[in-house]
Tab-separated table of C-alpha atoms in Angstrom:
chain	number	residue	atom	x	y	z
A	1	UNK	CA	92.129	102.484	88.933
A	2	UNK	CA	93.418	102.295	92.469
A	3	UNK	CA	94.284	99.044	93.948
A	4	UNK	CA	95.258	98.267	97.255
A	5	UNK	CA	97.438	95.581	97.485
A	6	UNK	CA	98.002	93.564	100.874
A	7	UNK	CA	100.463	91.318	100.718
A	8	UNK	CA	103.464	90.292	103.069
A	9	UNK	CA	105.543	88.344	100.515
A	10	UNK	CA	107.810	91.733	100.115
A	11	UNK	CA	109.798	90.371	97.122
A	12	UNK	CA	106.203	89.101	95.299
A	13	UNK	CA	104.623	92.602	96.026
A	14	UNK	CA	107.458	94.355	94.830
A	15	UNK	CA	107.172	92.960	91.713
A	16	UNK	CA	103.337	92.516	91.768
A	17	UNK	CA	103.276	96.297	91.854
A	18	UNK	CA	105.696	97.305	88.982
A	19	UNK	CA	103.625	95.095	87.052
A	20	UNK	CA	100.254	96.318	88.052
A	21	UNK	CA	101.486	100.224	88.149
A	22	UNK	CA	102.787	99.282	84.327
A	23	UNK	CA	98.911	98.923	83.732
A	24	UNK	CA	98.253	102.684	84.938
A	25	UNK	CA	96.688	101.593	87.969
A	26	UNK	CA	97.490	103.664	91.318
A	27	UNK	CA	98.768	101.034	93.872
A	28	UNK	CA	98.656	101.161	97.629
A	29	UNK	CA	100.916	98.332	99.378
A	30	UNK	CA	100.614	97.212	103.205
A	31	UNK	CA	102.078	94.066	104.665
A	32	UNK	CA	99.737	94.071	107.683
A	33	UNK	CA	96.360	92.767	108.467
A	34	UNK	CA	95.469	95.493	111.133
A	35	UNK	CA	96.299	98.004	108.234
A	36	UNK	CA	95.020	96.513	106.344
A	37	UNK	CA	91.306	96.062	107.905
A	38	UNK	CA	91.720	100.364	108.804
A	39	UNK	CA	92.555	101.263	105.251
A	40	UNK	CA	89.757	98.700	102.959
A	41	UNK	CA	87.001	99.971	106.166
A	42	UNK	CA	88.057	103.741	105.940
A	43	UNK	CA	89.000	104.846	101.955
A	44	UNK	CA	88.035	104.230	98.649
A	45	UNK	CA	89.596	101.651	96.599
A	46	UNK	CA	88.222	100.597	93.203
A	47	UNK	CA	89.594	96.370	94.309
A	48	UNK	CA	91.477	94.900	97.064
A	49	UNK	CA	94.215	92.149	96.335
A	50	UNK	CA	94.167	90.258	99.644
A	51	UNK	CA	96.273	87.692	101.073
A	52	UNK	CA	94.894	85.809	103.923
A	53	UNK	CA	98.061	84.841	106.223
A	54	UNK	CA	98.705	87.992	107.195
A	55	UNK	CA	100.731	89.520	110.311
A	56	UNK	CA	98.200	90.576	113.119
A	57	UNK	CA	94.571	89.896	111.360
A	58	UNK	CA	94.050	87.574	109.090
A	59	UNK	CA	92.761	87.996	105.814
A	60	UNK	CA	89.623	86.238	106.240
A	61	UNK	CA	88.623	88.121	109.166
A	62	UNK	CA	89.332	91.474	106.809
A	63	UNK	CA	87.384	90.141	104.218
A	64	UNK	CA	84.381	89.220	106.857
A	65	UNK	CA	84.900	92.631	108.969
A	66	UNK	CA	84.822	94.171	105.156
A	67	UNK	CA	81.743	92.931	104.280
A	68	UNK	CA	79.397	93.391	107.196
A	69	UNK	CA	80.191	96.917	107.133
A	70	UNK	CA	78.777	97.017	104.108
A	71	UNK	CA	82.138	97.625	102.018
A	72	UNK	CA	81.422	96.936	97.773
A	73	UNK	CA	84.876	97.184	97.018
A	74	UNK	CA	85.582	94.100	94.585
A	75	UNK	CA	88.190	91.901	96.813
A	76	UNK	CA	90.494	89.057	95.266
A	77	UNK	CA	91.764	86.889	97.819
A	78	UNK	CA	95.511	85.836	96.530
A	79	UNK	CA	97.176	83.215	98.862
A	80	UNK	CA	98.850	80.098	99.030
A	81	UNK	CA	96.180	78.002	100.892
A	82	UNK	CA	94.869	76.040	98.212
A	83	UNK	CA	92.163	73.674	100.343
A	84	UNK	CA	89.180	73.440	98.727
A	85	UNK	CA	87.327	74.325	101.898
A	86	UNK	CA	89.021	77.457	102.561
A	87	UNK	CA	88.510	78.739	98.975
A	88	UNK	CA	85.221	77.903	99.581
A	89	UNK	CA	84.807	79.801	102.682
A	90	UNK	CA	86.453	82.797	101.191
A	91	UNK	CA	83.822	83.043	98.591
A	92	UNK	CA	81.289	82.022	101.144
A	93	UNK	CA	82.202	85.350	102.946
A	94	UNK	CA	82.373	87.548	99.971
A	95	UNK	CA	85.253	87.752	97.945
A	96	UNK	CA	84.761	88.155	94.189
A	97	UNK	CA	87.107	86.389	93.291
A	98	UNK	CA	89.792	83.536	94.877
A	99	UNK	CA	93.226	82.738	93.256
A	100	UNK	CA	96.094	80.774	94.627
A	101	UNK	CA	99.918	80.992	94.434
A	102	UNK	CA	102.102	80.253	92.635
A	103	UNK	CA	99.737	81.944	89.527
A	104	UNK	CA	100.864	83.740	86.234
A	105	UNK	CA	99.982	87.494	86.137
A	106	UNK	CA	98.659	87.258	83.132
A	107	UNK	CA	95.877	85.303	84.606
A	108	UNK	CA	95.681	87.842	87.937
A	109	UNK	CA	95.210	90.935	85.473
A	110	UNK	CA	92.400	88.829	83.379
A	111	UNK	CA	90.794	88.282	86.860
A	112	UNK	CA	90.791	92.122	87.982
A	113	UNK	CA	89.403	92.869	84.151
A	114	UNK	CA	86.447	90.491	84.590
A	115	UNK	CA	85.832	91.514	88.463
A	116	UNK	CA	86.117	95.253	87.501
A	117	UNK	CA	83.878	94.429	84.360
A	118	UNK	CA	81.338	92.621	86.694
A	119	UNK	CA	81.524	95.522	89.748
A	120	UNK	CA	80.533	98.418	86.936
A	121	UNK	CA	78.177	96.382	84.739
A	122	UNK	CA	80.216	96.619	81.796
A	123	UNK	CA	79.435	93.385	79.696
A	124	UNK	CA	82.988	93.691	78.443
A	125	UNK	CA	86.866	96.384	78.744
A	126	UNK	CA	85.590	98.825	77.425
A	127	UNK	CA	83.889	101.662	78.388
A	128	UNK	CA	81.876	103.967	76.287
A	129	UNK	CA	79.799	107.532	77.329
A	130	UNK	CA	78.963	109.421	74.306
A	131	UNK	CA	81.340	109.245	71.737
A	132	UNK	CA	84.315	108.649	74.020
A	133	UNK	CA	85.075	104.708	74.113
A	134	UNK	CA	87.749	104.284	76.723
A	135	UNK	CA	89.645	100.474	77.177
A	136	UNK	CA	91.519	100.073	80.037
A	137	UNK	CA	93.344	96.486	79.393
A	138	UNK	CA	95.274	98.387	76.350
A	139	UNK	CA	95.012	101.928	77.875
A	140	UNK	CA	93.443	103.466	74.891
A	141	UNK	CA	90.836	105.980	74.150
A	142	UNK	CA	89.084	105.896	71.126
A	143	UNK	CA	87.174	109.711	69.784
A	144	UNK	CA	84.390	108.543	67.465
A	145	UNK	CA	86.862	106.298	64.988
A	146	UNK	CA	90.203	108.146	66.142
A	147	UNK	CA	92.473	106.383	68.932
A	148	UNK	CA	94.375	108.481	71.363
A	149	UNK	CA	96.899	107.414	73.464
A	150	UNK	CA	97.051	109.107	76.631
A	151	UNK	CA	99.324	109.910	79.177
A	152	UNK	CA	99.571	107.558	82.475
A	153	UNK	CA	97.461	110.622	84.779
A	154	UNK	CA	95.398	111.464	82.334
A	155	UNK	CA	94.104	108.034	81.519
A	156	UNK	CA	93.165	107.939	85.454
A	157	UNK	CA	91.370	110.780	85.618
A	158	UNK	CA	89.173	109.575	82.539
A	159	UNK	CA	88.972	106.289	83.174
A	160	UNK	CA	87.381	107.285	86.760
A	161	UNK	CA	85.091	110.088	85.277
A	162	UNK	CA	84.311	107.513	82.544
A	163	UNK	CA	83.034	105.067	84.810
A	164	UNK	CA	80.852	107.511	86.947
A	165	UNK	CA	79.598	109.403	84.325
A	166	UNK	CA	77.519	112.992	85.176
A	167	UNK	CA	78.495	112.521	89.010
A	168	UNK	CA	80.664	114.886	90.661
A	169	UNK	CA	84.295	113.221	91.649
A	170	UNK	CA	85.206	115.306	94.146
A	171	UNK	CA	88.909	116.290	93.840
A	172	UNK	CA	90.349	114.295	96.423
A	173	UNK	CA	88.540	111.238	95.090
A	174	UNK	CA	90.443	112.164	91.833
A	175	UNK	CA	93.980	113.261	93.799
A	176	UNK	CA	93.317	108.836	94.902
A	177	UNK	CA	93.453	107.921	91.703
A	178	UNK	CA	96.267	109.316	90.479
A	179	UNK	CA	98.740	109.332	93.738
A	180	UNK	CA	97.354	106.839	96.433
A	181	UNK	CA	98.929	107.651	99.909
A	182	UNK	CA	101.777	109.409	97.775
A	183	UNK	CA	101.334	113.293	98.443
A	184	UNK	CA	104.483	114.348	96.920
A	185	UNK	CA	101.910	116.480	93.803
A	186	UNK	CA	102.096	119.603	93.356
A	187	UNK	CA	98.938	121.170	94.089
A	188	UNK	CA	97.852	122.733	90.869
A	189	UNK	CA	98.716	118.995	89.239
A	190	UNK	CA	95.217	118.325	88.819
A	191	UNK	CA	94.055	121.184	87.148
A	192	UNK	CA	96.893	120.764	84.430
A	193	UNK	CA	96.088	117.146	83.570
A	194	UNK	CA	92.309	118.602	83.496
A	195	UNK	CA	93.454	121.413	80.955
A	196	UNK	CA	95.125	118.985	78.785
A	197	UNK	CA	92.137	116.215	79.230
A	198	UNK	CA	90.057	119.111	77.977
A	199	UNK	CA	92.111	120.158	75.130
A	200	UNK	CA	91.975	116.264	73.475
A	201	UNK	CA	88.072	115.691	74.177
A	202	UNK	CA	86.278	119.446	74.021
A	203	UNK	CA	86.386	121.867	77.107
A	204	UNK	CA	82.394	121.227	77.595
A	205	UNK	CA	82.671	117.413	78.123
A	206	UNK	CA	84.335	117.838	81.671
A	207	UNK	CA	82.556	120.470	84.038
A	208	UNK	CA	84.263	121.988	87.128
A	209	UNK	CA	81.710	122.106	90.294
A	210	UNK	CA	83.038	124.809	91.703
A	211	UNK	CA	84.385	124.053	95.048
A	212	UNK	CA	83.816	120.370	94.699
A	213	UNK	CA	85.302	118.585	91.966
A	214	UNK	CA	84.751	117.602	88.567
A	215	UNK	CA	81.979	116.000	86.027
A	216	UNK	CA	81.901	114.023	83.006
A	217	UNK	CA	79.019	115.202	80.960
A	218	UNK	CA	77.313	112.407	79.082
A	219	UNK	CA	75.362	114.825	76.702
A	220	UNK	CA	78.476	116.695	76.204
A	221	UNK	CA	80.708	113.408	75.307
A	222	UNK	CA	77.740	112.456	72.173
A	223	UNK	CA	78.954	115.554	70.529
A	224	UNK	CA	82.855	115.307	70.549
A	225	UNK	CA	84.325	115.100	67.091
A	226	UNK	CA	81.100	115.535	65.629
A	227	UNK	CA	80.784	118.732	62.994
C-alpha cells in the first residue's frame, strides 16, 4: 500500500516511517502543507496520514481543498489539537478518520486496517479473489489451504492487483507501489517480481496488457492449486 505521510515532527516521522515501511507499505514523507496539498491533489495514494499544523497550508485547508476536488483517498488526520470542536470539524470536512498525539502505533496501524477495510469494502484484512486469500496486517498469502510468505515487492504488487481485481494497473501505478518518489529501480525490476509472482500463483492468473500494464484474473485465481 502506499501511504503518504505529512508530518513536520521530523524525529516522529522518522520513526513513524520505519515502522509503517516494516508493514510493507511504500511511504512518501513531506513536512510541508503546500506539498503537501500538490502531491494528495495530483497522485495516487491508497491513505494520507495528515497533520494539521503544518508549515505554509494547514492541514485542514488540505483536507477541505482535498475533498472538493473530489479526492477518495482515505485521509487520517494525526495531530496534537485535541479540542473537541476541531476533531469535529475535521470529520465534518471529510477525514476518515481523526487521532491525536501522543497515540500508540499499535492503535494508528489498527486505524489504517479498519479505514483501508472500509475504503475497499472488505468486511474484514483479508482479501480473497479466487483461491488466492491475501492478509495484509500479517503479510501473508494463503493458496487454497497453503500459506506463502512473500517477499516485501512482491506482496505490493499482489496486494494492489488483489484489491482491483480484472482491471488493468498500469505499470507506473504498480512502479507507486513499490518505490514511491524513489526512482533508484532498475527498469526491468518489475517484470522480475512479475516472473516470480507468476511462478508461486500460475502464469495465467496475472495477464500482461501489452503496452499498458498488468491484470489479475479472477477466473484464473479459482483455479490455482486446484488438480
Amino acid at each position: 500500500m502506499r501511504i503518504l505521510l505529512v508530518e513536520d515532527d521530523h524525529l516522529l516521522a522518522n520513526t513513524m516511517l520505519g515502522m509503517l515501511r516494516d508493514d510493507h507499505n511504500t511511504v512518501d514523507w513531506l513536512d510541508d502543507g503546500q506539498q503537501a496539498l500538490t502531491a494528495i491533489t495530483d497522485e495516487h495514494f491508497d491513505l494520507a496520514i495528515l497533520d494539521l499544523t503544518l508549515p505554509r497550508v494547514d492541514g485542514l485547508d488540505i483536507l477541505k481543498h482535498a475533498r472538493r476536488q473530489n479526492v477518495a483517498t482515505p485521509i487520517i488526520i494525526l495531530t496534537a489539537r485535541s479540542d473537541l470542536a476541531e476533531k469535529l470539524q475535521g470529520l465534518d470536512s471529510g477525514a476518515d478518520d481523526y487521532l491525536t498525539k501522543p497515540f500508540a502505533m499499535a492503535e494508528l496501524k489498527a486505524r489504517i486496517r479498519a479505514v483501508t477495510r472500509r475504503a475497499s469494502g472488505q468486511a474484514d484484512t483479508g482479501i480473497k479473489v479466487g483461491s488466492l486469500t491475501i492478509d495484509p496486517e500479517h503479510c501473508q498469502l494463503r493458496l487454497g489451504d497453503d500459506p506463502l510468505t512473500l517477499p516485501r515487492s512482491e506482496f505490493q504488487i499482489l496486494h494492489y492487483l488483489m484489491r482491483h481485481p480484472d482491471q488493468v494497473a498500469t505499470r507506473r501505478r504498480l512502479e507507486e507501489q513499490l518505490y514511491g518518489w524513489d526512482h533508484g529501480a532498475e527498469s526491468n525490476a518489475l517484470e522480475v517480481h512479475i516472473h516470480h509472482l507468476r511462478k508461486r500463483i500460475g502464469k495465467s492468473v496475472i495477464r500482461t496488457v501489452r503496452g499498458v500494464g498488468y491484470l489479475l484474473d479472477s477466473r484464473e485465481a479459482e483455479q490455482v492449486g486446484q488438480p
